[in-house]
mmCIF file of C-alpha atoms in Angstrom:
data_model
loop_
_atom_site.group_PDB
_atom_site.id
_atom_site.type_symbol
_atom_site.label_atom_id
_atom_site.label_comp_id
_atom_site.label_asym_id
_atom_site.label_seq_id
_atom_site.Cartn_x
_atom_site.Cartn_y
_atom_site.Cartn_z
ATOM 1 C CA MET A 1173 -19.335 -15.165 13.352
ATOM 2 C CA THR A 1174 -22.912 -13.942 13.240
ATOM 3 C CA ALA A 1175 -24.434 -12.571 10.068
ATOM 4 C CA GLU A 1176 -23.968 -8.957 11.089
ATOM 5 C CA ASN A 1177 -20.245 -9.272 11.774
ATOM 6 C CA GLU A 1178 -19.177 -11.472 8.886
ATOM 7 C CA PHE A 1179 -16.512 -10.037 6.626
ATOM 8 C CA THR A 1180 -14.450 -11.078 3.627
ATOM 9 C CA VAL A 1181 -10.860 -10.079 2.972
ATOM 10 C CA THR A 1182 -9.016 -11.365 -0.105
ATOM 11 C CA PRO A 1183 -6.699 -9.673 -2.627
ATOM 12 C CA TYR A 1184 -9.726 -9.325 -4.902
ATOM 13 C CA SER A 1185 -12.600 -8.562 -2.521
ATOM 14 C CA VAL A 1186 -13.054 -6.728 0.794
ATOM 15 C CA ASP A 1187 -16.550 -6.673 2.284
ATOM 16 C CA GLY A 1188 -18.090 -6.042 5.687
ATOM 17 C CA GLU A 1189 -16.832 -4.475 8.892
ATOM 18 C CA ILE A 1190 -13.459 -6.059 9.534
ATOM 19 C CA ASP A 1191 -12.387 -7.566 12.830
ATOM 20 C CA TYR A 1192 -8.634 -7.030 12.496
ATOM 21 C CA GLU A 1193 -7.752 -9.268 15.436
ATOM 22 C CA LYS A 1194 -9.779 -12.140 14.015
ATOM 23 C CA LEU A 1195 -8.190 -11.539 10.621
ATOM 24 C CA LEU A 1196 -4.737 -12.042 12.164
ATOM 25 C CA GLU A 1197 -5.881 -15.416 13.467
ATOM 26 C CA GLN A 1198 -7.164 -16.377 10.021
ATOM 27 C CA PHE A 1199 -3.990 -15.292 8.221
ATOM 28 C CA GLY A 1200 -1.518 -16.418 10.875
ATOM 29 C CA ALA A 1201 0.353 -13.103 11.054
ATOM 30 C CA ASP A 1202 1.699 -11.530 14.252
ATOM 31 C CA GLN A 1203 0.734 -8.327 16.014
ATOM 32 C CA LEU A 1204 3.406 -5.632 15.733
ATOM 33 C CA SER A 1205 5.011 -5.398 19.178
ATOM 34 C CA ASN A 1206 5.983 -2.261 21.074
ATOM 35 C CA ASP A 1207 9.659 -3.244 20.803
ATOM 36 C CA GLN A 1208 9.329 -3.543 17.031
ATOM 37 C CA ILE A 1209 7.552 -0.172 16.821
ATOM 38 C CA THR A 1210 10.343 1.566 18.727
ATOM 39 C CA ALA A 1211 12.958 -0.113 16.476
ATOM 40 C CA PHE A 1212 11.734 1.923 13.499
ATOM 41 C CA PRO A 1213 13.707 5.074 12.642
ATOM 42 C CA ASP A 1214 13.110 8.027 14.949
ATOM 43 C CA PRO A 1215 10.720 9.763 14.672
ATOM 44 C CA VAL A 1216 8.541 6.685 14.230
ATOM 45 C CA HIS A 1217 6.052 7.299 11.445
ATOM 46 C CA PRO A 1218 2.422 7.847 12.603
ATOM 47 C CA LEU A 1219 1.258 4.929 10.448
ATOM 48 C CA VAL A 1220 3.418 2.701 12.672
ATOM 49 C CA HIS A 1221 3.103 4.173 16.158
ATOM 50 C CA ARG A 1222 -0.659 4.664 15.777
ATOM 51 C CA ASN A 1223 -1.032 1.000 14.763
ATOM 52 C CA VAL A 1224 -2.338 1.543 11.252
ATOM 53 C CA PHE A 1225 0.449 -0.832 10.303
ATOM 54 C CA TYR A 1226 -0.511 -3.263 13.030
ATOM 55 C CA ALA A 1227 0.800 -6.687 12.011
ATOM 56 C CA GLU A 1228 3.949 -8.239 10.607
ATOM 57 C CA ARG A 1229 5.717 -11.244 9.214
ATOM 58 C CA ASP A 1230 9.403 -11.720 10.031
ATOM 59 C CA ILE A 1231 10.060 -7.984 10.385
ATOM 60 C CA ASP A 1232 12.923 -8.243 12.885
ATOM 61 C CA ARG A 1233 15.498 -9.069 10.183
ATOM 62 C CA PHE A 1234 14.512 -5.945 8.265
ATOM 63 C CA LEU A 1235 14.657 -3.742 11.367
ATOM 64 C CA SER A 1236 18.045 -5.196 12.269
ATOM 65 C CA ALA A 1237 19.399 -4.285 8.816
ATOM 66 C CA VAL A 1238 17.990 -0.762 9.167
ATOM 67 C CA ASN A 1239 19.583 -0.234 12.560
ATOM 68 C CA THR A 1240 22.977 -1.691 11.622
ATOM 69 C CA GLY A 1241 23.219 0.128 8.286
ATOM 70 C CA ASN A 1242 23.133 -3.058 6.216
ATOM 71 C CA PRO A 1243 21.452 -3.256 2.775
ATOM 72 C CA HIS A 1244 17.665 -3.426 2.783
ATOM 73 C CA SER A 1245 14.818 -2.706 0.405
ATOM 74 C CA ILE A 1246 11.104 -1.937 0.304
ATOM 75 C CA VAL A 1247 8.541 -3.180 -2.205
ATOM 76 C CA THR A 1248 5.059 -1.702 -2.463
ATOM 77 C CA GLY A 1249 3.008 -1.662 -5.643
ATOM 78 C CA ARG A 1250 -0.007 -0.336 -7.468
ATOM 79 C CA GLY A 1251 -2.758 -1.960 -9.524
ATOM 80 C CA PRO A 1252 -3.846 0.663 -12.084
ATOM 81 C CA SER A 1253 -7.608 0.058 -12.268
ATOM 82 C CA GLY A 1254 -8.574 3.716 -11.829
ATOM 83 C CA PRO A 1255 -7.461 7.035 -10.331
ATOM 84 C CA ILE A 1256 -5.422 6.909 -7.130
ATOM 85 C CA HIS A 1257 -7.292 7.891 -3.956
ATOM 86 C CA ILE A 1258 -5.863 8.870 -0.589
ATOM 87 C CA GLY A 1259 -6.106 5.318 0.742
ATOM 88 C CA HIS A 1260 -3.951 4.011 -2.109
ATOM 89 C CA VAL A 1261 -1.177 6.548 -1.693
ATOM 90 C CA LEU A 1262 -0.374 6.126 2.014
ATOM 91 C CA PRO A 1263 2.040 3.158 1.581
ATOM 92 C CA PHE A 1264 4.004 5.134 -1.012
ATOM 93 C CA TYR A 1265 4.477 8.115 1.282
ATOM 94 C CA PHE A 1266 5.487 5.677 4.014
ATOM 95 C CA ALA A 1267 8.043 4.084 1.674
ATOM 96 C CA LYS A 1268 9.376 7.528 0.808
ATOM 97 C CA TYR A 1269 9.747 8.292 4.521
ATOM 98 C CA LEU A 1270 11.760 5.099 5.066
ATOM 99 C CA GLN A 1271 13.885 5.842 2.015
ATOM 100 C CA GLU A 1272 14.720 9.281 3.403
ATOM 101 C CA GLN A 1273 15.400 7.936 6.909
ATOM 102 C CA THR A 1274 17.381 4.796 6.027
ATOM 103 C CA ASN A 1275 18.560 5.171 2.405
ATOM 104 C CA ALA A 1276 16.445 2.143 1.489
ATOM 105 C CA LEU A 1277 16.024 0.888 -2.040
ATOM 106 C CA VAL A 1278 12.372 1.193 -3.095
ATOM 107 C CA TYR A 1279 10.827 -1.013 -5.786
ATOM 108 C CA ILE A 1280 7.363 -0.113 -7.106
ATOM 109 C CA PRO A 1281 5.709 -2.765 -9.303
ATOM 110 C CA VAL A 1282 2.701 -1.646 -11.361
ATOM 111 C CA SER A 1283 0.519 -4.669 -12.093
ATOM 112 C CA ASP A 1284 -1.387 -3.635 -15.209
ATOM 113 C CA ASP A 1285 -1.622 -7.290 -16.263
ATOM 114 C CA GLU A 1286 -3.408 -8.323 -13.055
ATOM 115 C CA LYS A 1287 -6.009 -5.599 -13.503
ATOM 116 C CA TYR A 1288 -6.727 -6.826 -17.016
ATOM 117 C CA PHE A 1289 -7.242 -10.363 -15.683
ATOM 118 C CA LEU A 1290 -9.428 -9.114 -12.848
ATOM 119 C CA LYS A 1291 -11.487 -6.224 -14.208
ATOM 120 C CA GLU A 1292 -13.918 -5.793 -17.082
ATOM 121 C CA MET A 1293 -11.649 -3.175 -18.646
ATOM 122 C CA SER A 1294 -9.943 -2.927 -21.992
ATOM 123 C CA LEU A 1295 -6.182 -2.814 -22.308
ATOM 124 C CA GLU A 1296 -6.524 0.739 -23.607
ATOM 125 C CA VAL A 1297 -8.383 1.901 -20.502
ATOM 126 C CA ILE A 1298 -5.931 0.175 -18.173
ATOM 127 C CA GLY A 1299 -3.063 1.717 -20.134
ATOM 128 C CA ALA A 1300 -4.537 5.182 -19.639
ATOM 129 C CA HIS A 1301 -4.903 4.581 -15.884
ATOM 130 C CA THR A 1302 -1.330 3.286 -15.787
ATOM 131 C CA ARG A 1303 0.054 6.484 -17.303
ATOM 132 C CA GLU A 1304 -1.899 8.696 -14.901
ATOM 133 C CA ASN A 1305 -0.966 6.548 -11.899
ATOM 134 C CA LEU A 1306 2.717 6.692 -12.830
ATOM 135 C CA LEU A 1307 2.661 10.484 -12.768
ATOM 136 C CA ASP A 1308 1.157 10.394 -9.284
ATOM 137 C CA LEU A 1309 3.799 7.923 -8.123
ATOM 138 C CA LEU A 1310 6.535 10.185 -9.477
ATOM 139 C CA ALA A 1311 4.945 13.141 -7.671
ATOM 140 C CA VAL A 1312 5.493 11.406 -4.313
ATOM 141 C CA GLY A 1313 9.139 12.402 -4.708
ATOM 142 C CA PHE A 1314 11.234 9.241 -4.530
ATOM 143 C CA ASP A 1315 14.989 9.356 -5.083
ATOM 144 C CA PRO A 1316 15.501 8.087 -8.658
ATOM 145 C CA ASP A 1317 18.930 6.689 -7.776
ATOM 146 C CA ARG A 1318 17.347 4.493 -5.085
ATOM 147 C CA THR A 1319 13.990 3.709 -6.725
ATOM 148 C CA ARG A 1320 12.882 1.359 -9.491
ATOM 149 C CA ILE A 1321 9.404 1.384 -11.041
ATOM 150 C CA ILE A 1322 8.456 -1.793 -12.902
ATOM 151 C CA VAL A 1323 5.413 -1.991 -15.195
ATOM 152 C CA ASP A 1324 4.586 -5.642 -15.820
ATOM 153 C CA THR A 1325 3.682 -5.415 -19.509
ATOM 154 C CA ALA A 1326 6.415 -2.869 -20.298
ATOM 155 C CA ASP A 1327 9.075 -4.825 -18.408
ATOM 156 C CA GLY A 1328 8.107 -8.286 -19.600
ATOM 157 C CA ASP A 1329 11.706 -9.035 -20.568
ATOM 158 C CA VAL A 1330 12.531 -9.388 -16.875
ATOM 159 C CA VAL A 1331 9.117 -10.037 -15.265
ATOM 160 C CA TYR A 1332 8.148 -13.008 -17.446
ATOM 161 C CA PRO A 1333 11.418 -15.006 -17.176
ATOM 162 C CA LEU A 1334 11.413 -14.647 -13.397
ATOM 163 C CA ALA A 1335 7.708 -15.503 -13.106
ATOM 164 C CA THR A 1336 8.329 -18.552 -15.285
ATOM 165 C CA ALA A 1337 10.980 -19.770 -12.852
ATOM 166 C CA PHE A 1338 8.797 -19.180 -9.802
ATOM 167 C CA ALA A 1339 5.575 -20.574 -11.304
ATOM 168 C CA LYS A 1340 7.028 -24.084 -11.345
ATOM 169 C CA ALA A 1341 7.345 -23.960 -7.551
ATOM 170 C CA VAL A 1342 3.608 -23.407 -6.972
ATOM 171 C CA THR A 1343 0.871 -25.982 -7.570
ATOM 172 C CA GLN A 1344 -2.625 -25.188 -8.781
ATOM 173 C CA SER A 1345 -4.035 -26.713 -5.602
ATOM 174 C CA THR A 1346 -1.993 -24.217 -3.554
ATOM 175 C CA ILE A 1347 -3.372 -21.335 -5.621
ATOM 176 C CA GLU A 1348 -6.949 -22.527 -5.163
ATOM 177 C CA ALA A 1349 -6.466 -23.121 -1.432
ATOM 178 C CA THR A 1350 -5.112 -19.590 -1.054
ATOM 179 C CA TYR A 1351 -7.347 -17.588 -3.411
ATOM 180 C CA GLY A 1352 -10.271 -19.828 -4.291
ATOM 181 C CA GLU A 1353 -10.909 -20.964 -7.843
ATOM 182 C CA PRO A 1354 -9.428 -18.348 -10.241
ATOM 183 C CA ALA A 1355 -11.736 -16.796 -12.805
ATOM 184 C CA ASN A 1356 -9.161 -17.317 -15.571
ATOM 185 C CA ILE A 1357 -5.703 -18.749 -16.139
ATOM 186 C CA GLY A 1358 -4.188 -15.277 -15.935
ATOM 187 C CA LEU A 1359 -5.149 -15.061 -12.266
ATOM 188 C CA SER A 1360 -3.790 -18.582 -11.742
ATOM 189 C CA PHE A 1361 -0.408 -17.425 -13.016
ATOM 190 C CA TYR A 1362 -0.395 -13.979 -11.414
ATOM 191 C CA PRO A 1363 0.948 -15.068 -7.984
ATOM 192 C CA ALA A 1364 4.191 -16.032 -9.772
ATOM 193 C CA VAL A 1365 4.333 -12.477 -11.131
ATOM 194 C CA GLN A 1366 3.688 -11.091 -7.650
ATOM 195 C CA ALA A 1367 6.526 -13.247 -6.311
ATOM 196 C CA THR A 1368 8.721 -11.698 -9.006
ATOM 197 C CA HIS A 1369 7.844 -8.240 -7.710
ATOM 198 C CA LEU A 1370 8.722 -9.124 -4.133
ATOM 199 C CA LEU A 1371 11.966 -10.981 -4.844
ATOM 200 C CA LEU A 1372 13.265 -8.692 -7.588
ATOM 201 C CA PRO A 1373 15.354 -6.422 -5.298
ATOM 202 C CA GLN A 1374 17.344 -9.423 -4.066
ATOM 203 C CA LEU A 1375 17.748 -10.865 -7.553
ATOM 204 C CA ILE A 1376 19.271 -7.563 -8.653
ATOM 205 C CA GLU A 1377 21.206 -6.444 -5.568
ATOM 206 C CA GLY A 1378 21.945 -9.768 -3.867
ATOM 207 C CA ARG A 1379 20.447 -11.387 -0.796
ATOM 208 C CA HIS A 1380 19.203 -8.880 1.782
ATOM 209 C CA PRO A 1381 16.110 -8.155 3.933
ATOM 210 C CA THR A 1382 13.125 -6.798 2.007
ATOM 211 C CA LEU A 1383 10.057 -5.232 3.607
ATOM 212 C CA VAL A 1384 6.636 -5.209 1.942
ATOM 213 C CA PRO A 1385 4.386 -2.554 3.550
ATOM 214 C CA ILE A 1386 0.969 -3.466 2.235
ATOM 215 C CA ALA A 1387 -2.723 -3.550 3.108
ATOM 216 C CA ILE A 1388 -3.646 -6.789 4.826
ATOM 217 C CA ASP A 1389 -5.851 -7.970 1.946
ATOM 218 C CA GLN A 1390 -2.657 -8.501 -0.067
ATOM 219 C CA ASP A 1391 -1.142 -10.870 2.510
ATOM 220 C CA PRO A 1392 -1.945 -14.035 0.477
ATOM 221 C CA HIS A 1393 0.554 -12.834 -2.160
ATOM 222 C CA ILE A 1394 3.162 -12.534 0.598
ATOM 223 C CA ARG A 1395 2.479 -16.065 1.829
ATOM 224 C CA ILE A 1396 2.874 -17.595 -1.634
ATOM 225 C CA CYS A 1397 6.118 -15.672 -2.215
ATOM 226 C CA ARG A 1398 7.522 -16.672 1.165
ATOM 227 C CA ASP A 1399 6.769 -20.309 0.344
ATOM 228 C CA ILE A 1400 8.695 -19.967 -2.932
ATOM 229 C CA ALA A 1401 11.669 -18.360 -1.187
ATOM 230 C CA ASP A 1402 11.600 -20.991 1.549
ATOM 231 C CA LYS A 1403 12.250 -23.757 -0.994
ATOM 232 C CA GLN A 1404 15.793 -22.298 -1.320
ATOM 233 C CA ARG A 1405 16.034 -22.873 -5.044
ATOM 234 C CA TYR A 1406 17.266 -19.289 -5.375
ATOM 235 C CA ASP A 1407 19.634 -17.175 -3.303
ATOM 236 C CA VAL A 1408 16.941 -15.071 -1.633
ATOM 237 C CA ASP A 1409 15.479 -14.575 1.835
ATOM 238 C CA LYS A 1410 11.768 -14.655 2.533
ATOM 239 C CA PRO A 1411 10.453 -11.064 2.307
ATOM 240 C CA SER A 1412 9.140 -9.476 5.493
ATOM 241 C CA ALA A 1413 5.667 -7.972 5.611
ATOM 242 C CA LEU A 1414 4.201 -4.953 7.393
ATOM 243 C CA LEU A 1415 0.420 -5.246 7.192
ATOM 244 C CA SER A 1416 -1.950 -2.300 7.473
ATOM 245 C CA LYS A 1417 -5.562 -1.679 8.265
ATOM 246 C CA PHE A 1418 -7.681 -0.013 5.587
ATOM 247 C CA LEU A 1419 -8.325 3.701 5.449
ATOM 248 C CA PRO A 1420 -12.068 3.844 6.188
ATOM 249 C CA SER A 1421 -14.634 4.630 3.556
ATOM 250 C CA LEU A 1422 -16.302 8.011 3.772
ATOM 251 C CA ALA A 1423 -19.527 6.074 4.304
ATOM 252 C CA GLY A 1424 -18.242 4.456 7.479
ATOM 253 C CA PRO A 1425 -16.158 1.501 8.663
ATOM 254 C CA GLY A 1426 -14.702 -0.501 5.804
ATOM 255 C CA LYS A 1427 -12.179 -0.060 3.018
ATOM 256 C CA MET A 1428 -12.094 3.120 0.930
ATOM 257 C CA SER A 1429 -12.539 2.040 -2.686
ATOM 258 C CA SER A 1430 -12.591 3.839 -6.026
ATOM 259 C CA SER A 1431 -14.610 1.006 -7.575
ATOM 260 C CA ASP A 1432 -17.763 0.951 -5.429
ATOM 261 C CA ASP A 1433 -20.624 3.359 -4.781
ATOM 262 C CA ALA A 1434 -19.038 5.098 -1.801
ATOM 263 C CA PRO A 1435 -17.267 8.325 -2.764
ATOM 264 C CA SER A 1436 -13.492 8.423 -2.525
ATOM 265 C CA ILE A 1437 -11.152 11.375 -2.149
ATOM 266 C CA LEU A 1438 -8.906 11.313 -5.201
ATOM 267 C CA LEU A 1439 -5.415 12.741 -5.511
ATOM 268 C CA SER A 1440 -6.808 14.989 -8.247
ATOM 269 C CA ASP A 1441 -9.566 16.505 -6.071
ATOM 270 C CA ASP A 1442 -9.366 20.243 -5.469
ATOM 271 C CA ARG A 1443 -10.040 21.889 -2.109
ATOM 272 C CA GLU A 1444 -13.714 22.505 -2.877
ATOM 273 C CA ALA A 1445 -14.268 18.858 -3.825
ATOM 274 C CA VAL A 1446 -12.578 17.633 -0.633
ATOM 275 C CA PHE A 1447 -14.753 19.809 1.587
ATOM 276 C CA GLU A 1448 -17.885 18.858 -0.333
ATOM 277 C CA LYS A 1449 -17.200 15.104 -0.089
ATOM 278 C CA ILE A 1450 -16.331 15.169 3.595
ATOM 279 C CA ARG A 1451 -19.179 17.478 4.632
ATOM 280 C CA ALA A 1452 -21.763 15.512 2.645
ATOM 281 C CA HIS A 1453 -20.540 11.942 3.045
ATOM 282 C CA ALA A 1454 -18.111 11.457 5.961
ATOM 283 C CA TYR A 1455 -19.629 9.117 8.530
ATOM 284 C CA SER A 1456 -20.093 10.889 11.865
ATOM 285 C CA GLY A 1457 -19.413 9.468 15.286
ATOM 286 C CA GLY A 1458 -21.421 12.295 16.816
ATOM 287 C CA GLN A 1459 -24.992 12.578 18.030
ATOM 288 C CA SER A 1460 -28.061 13.332 15.926
ATOM 289 C CA THR A 1461 -28.518 16.880 17.275
ATOM 290 C CA ILE A 1462 -26.158 19.586 18.511
ATOM 291 C CA ASP A 1463 -27.749 19.587 21.970
ATOM 292 C CA GLU A 1464 -27.322 15.815 22.296
ATOM 293 C CA HIS A 1465 -23.742 16.068 21.113
ATOM 294 C CA ARG A 1466 -22.940 18.819 23.623
ATOM 295 C CA ASP A 1467 -24.443 16.621 26.333
ATOM 296 C CA LEU A 1468 -23.256 13.147 25.348
ATOM 297 C CA GLY A 1469 -20.225 13.789 23.139
ATOM 298 C CA GLY A 1470 -19.085 11.778 20.141
ATOM 299 C CA ASP A 1471 -17.032 8.658 19.432
ATOM 300 C CA PRO A 1472 -13.841 9.467 17.500
ATOM 301 C CA GLU A 1473 -13.166 5.764 16.917
ATOM 302 C CA ARG A 1474 -16.321 5.564 14.786
ATOM 303 C CA ASP A 1475 -15.921 8.940 13.094
ATOM 304 C CA THR A 1476 -14.438 8.878 9.583
ATOM 305 C CA SER A 1477 -13.054 12.421 9.751
ATOM 306 C CA PHE A 1478 -11.164 11.659 12.952
ATOM 307 C CA GLN A 1479 -9.908 8.376 11.536
ATOM 308 C CA PHE A 1480 -8.503 10.202 8.492
ATOM 309 C CA LEU A 1481 -6.626 12.524 10.833
ATOM 310 C CA SER A 1482 -5.428 9.662 13.007
ATOM 311 C CA TYR A 1483 -4.232 7.469 10.147
ATOM 312 C CA PHE A 1484 -2.123 10.012 8.329
ATOM 313 C CA PHE A 1485 -3.413 13.556 8.011
ATOM 314 C CA GLU A 1486 -2.553 14.977 11.454
ATOM 315 C CA ALA A 1487 1.112 14.569 12.349
ATOM 316 C CA ASP A 1488 0.925 16.191 15.792
ATOM 317 C CA ASP A 1489 0.074 13.562 18.420
ATOM 318 C CA GLU A 1490 -0.857 16.153 21.037
ATOM 319 C CA ARG A 1491 -3.256 17.952 18.717
ATOM 320 C CA LEU A 1492 -4.810 14.658 17.686
ATOM 321 C CA GLU A 1493 -5.418 13.659 21.312
ATOM 322 C CA ARG A 1494 -6.858 17.101 22.070
ATOM 323 C CA LEU A 1495 -9.303 16.791 19.166
ATOM 324 C CA ALA A 1496 -10.340 13.326 20.377
ATOM 325 C CA GLN A 1497 -10.954 14.588 23.899
ATOM 326 C CA GLU A 1498 -12.912 17.634 22.718
ATOM 327 C CA TYR A 1499 -15.029 15.380 20.506
ATOM 328 C CA ARG A 1500 -15.726 12.984 23.358
ATOM 329 C CA ASP A 1501 -16.743 15.766 25.753
ATOM 330 C CA GLY A 1502 -18.960 17.423 23.152
ATOM 331 C CA SER A 1503 -17.125 20.730 22.835
ATOM 332 C CA LEU A 1504 -16.040 19.861 19.269
ATOM 333 C CA LEU A 1505 -18.943 19.311 16.875
ATOM 334 C CA SER A 1506 -19.017 16.809 14.016
ATOM 335 C CA GLY A 1507 -19.166 19.587 11.422
ATOM 336 C CA GLU A 1508 -16.137 21.285 12.959
ATOM 337 C CA LEU A 1509 -14.197 18.023 12.975
ATOM 338 C CA LYS A 1510 -15.125 17.434 9.333
ATOM 339 C CA ASP A 1511 -13.737 20.834 8.374
ATOM 340 C CA ILE A 1512 -10.462 20.201 10.245
ATOM 341 C CA ALA A 1513 -10.008 16.908 8.380
ATOM 342 C CA ALA A 1514 -10.951 18.496 5.039
ATOM 343 C CA GLU A 1515 -8.445 21.313 5.589
ATOM 344 C CA ASN A 1516 -5.576 18.946 6.351
ATOM 345 C CA ILE A 1517 -6.370 16.615 3.453
ATOM 346 C CA ALA A 1518 -6.769 19.507 1.008
ATOM 347 C CA ASP A 1519 -3.395 20.935 2.093
ATOM 348 C CA PHE A 1520 -1.766 17.532 1.527
ATOM 349 C CA LEU A 1521 -3.361 17.168 -1.916
ATOM 350 C CA GLU A 1522 -2.331 20.650 -3.012
ATOM 351 C CA ARG A 1523 1.292 19.893 -2.181
ATOM 352 C CA HIS A 1524 1.083 16.606 -4.088
ATOM 353 C CA GLN A 1525 -0.607 18.250 -7.065
ATOM 354 C CA GLU A 1526 2.005 20.999 -7.202
ATOM 355 C CA ARG A 1527 4.808 18.410 -7.378
ATOM 356 C CA ARG A 1528 2.926 16.645 -10.157
ATOM 357 C CA ARG A 1529 2.550 19.902 -12.084
ATOM 358 C CA GLN A 1530 6.309 20.365 -11.907
ATOM 359 C CA LEU A 1531 6.916 17.044 -13.684
ATOM 360 C CA GLY A 1532 7.645 16.784 -17.368
ATOM 361 C CA SER A 1533 6.166 14.061 -19.569
ATOM 362 C CA LEU A 1534 6.480 10.371 -18.683
ATOM 363 C CA VAL A 1535 8.887 10.033 -21.620
ATOM 364 C CA ASP A 1536 11.172 12.504 -19.872
ATOM 365 C CA GLU A 1537 10.627 11.532 -16.231
ATOM 366 C CA LEU A 1538 10.222 7.750 -16.083
ATOM 367 C CA PRO A 1539 13.556 6.560 -17.583
ATOM 368 C CA ALA A 1540 15.475 7.561 -14.451
ATOM 369 C CA TYR A 1541 13.364 5.074 -12.459
ATOM 370 C CA ARG A 1542 13.450 2.108 -14.828
ATOM 371 C CA LEU A 1543 15.619 -0.984 -14.515
ATOM 372 C CA THR A 1544 18.945 -0.732 -16.297
ATOM 373 C CA ASP A 1545 20.046 -3.316 -18.850
ATOM 374 C CA ALA A 1546 22.614 -4.614 -16.369
ATOM 375 C CA GLU A 1547 19.973 -4.976 -13.634
ATOM 376 C CA ARG A 1548 17.643 -6.871 -15.970
ATOM 377 C CA LYS A 1549 20.419 -9.226 -17.036
ATOM 378 C CA ARG A 1550 21.536 -9.822 -13.451
ATOM 379 C CA ALA A 1551 18.007 -10.747 -12.323
ATOM 380 C CA ARG A 1552 17.499 -13.172 -15.204
ATOM 381 C CA GLN A 1553 20.847 -14.842 -14.606
ATOM 382 C CA ARG A 1554 20.149 -15.334 -10.892
ATOM 383 C CA VAL A 1555 17.155 -17.551 -11.658
ATOM 384 C CA GLY A 1556 19.127 -19.556 -14.218
ATOM 385 C CA PHE A 1557 18.730 -17.862 -17.597
ATOM 386 C CA LEU A 1558 22.038 -17.771 -19.493
ATOM 387 C CA ASP A 1559 20.983 -14.496 -21.149
ATOM 388 C CA GLU A 1560 22.924 -15.186 -24.321
ATOM 389 C CA GLU A 1561 21.864 -13.898 -27.713
ATOM 390 C CA LEU A 1562 19.844 -16.683 -29.379
ATOM 391 C CA PHE A 1563 19.093 -15.030 -32.678
#
């Protein structure tokens, strides 16, 4: 790679303009095939058929369970280091879609411990982000009978025993080969916690296919967990992975982030803020003047506003293709395309915000989504804890 096209993708750092095909070669994952895309529930979600989720690990077992009505689950989590932006929330709406289409179990781990290990933030600040993030997760609208939300520090009675069991199966050299040298011993141990997240549905419900729809920077966690499962010390299958590209930054190609200088569109943004951010900051694939744009047209593949629509915020394939064609031939201007994207995103956010306003307090809402005592006991027993009263 030359200097201008170098990029870095790890669970803790994403930099540069990403070559997604080259990244597949580096990670050893497989491109999602057309047959696999069509095996998803009809209608196939835009994130899948538009190749936002573009790669996979061992997904055929999960799709087979979906299409034969056999038990299956989904795990996708959140690291509460700040407010949730629109790039963060897409996997959760995808998981909700699958839950509605297939009656899937959905497990949502919230890794407040990892963010403390990783960020220069106090426990109090991370706790405040955790509470706000949980309300946004509840506002997505999951079925509480088919959904479990696990907060690492609040659910330590099940997370820590399982992580203890799994940690013994991973060497420090494996951690350093996968992640580099950890900044602290918390990050050395965290992959065992992540394995707990991904294997927890099977440890509670019994062996079954589990899908992890996740951004591709999180794939190293999947690889470590699959290695643990492959040792067959526990009655679990290796989880499948569905790996996504990143929602672009407003500033142009790259990952949208709430922790860098590029502005992000937050779930809390009102309509005015959305329009202001997109009009002022969304990278344009158009020409420098209106006359040039009318003559030469624009490039929707480089335009952030179009990419937002393509990834998630325009459900109608025919309308999306029409907008792309009008942008290419110059009849649709960059400013007009920005306003279309802002309108769709603002409508989505208003619906989300209204559901959040309808929620009660976390004390009232969260218990329906937490692990039951029986589920906690079952998970601990399946990794070998007798779960008897010691004191």
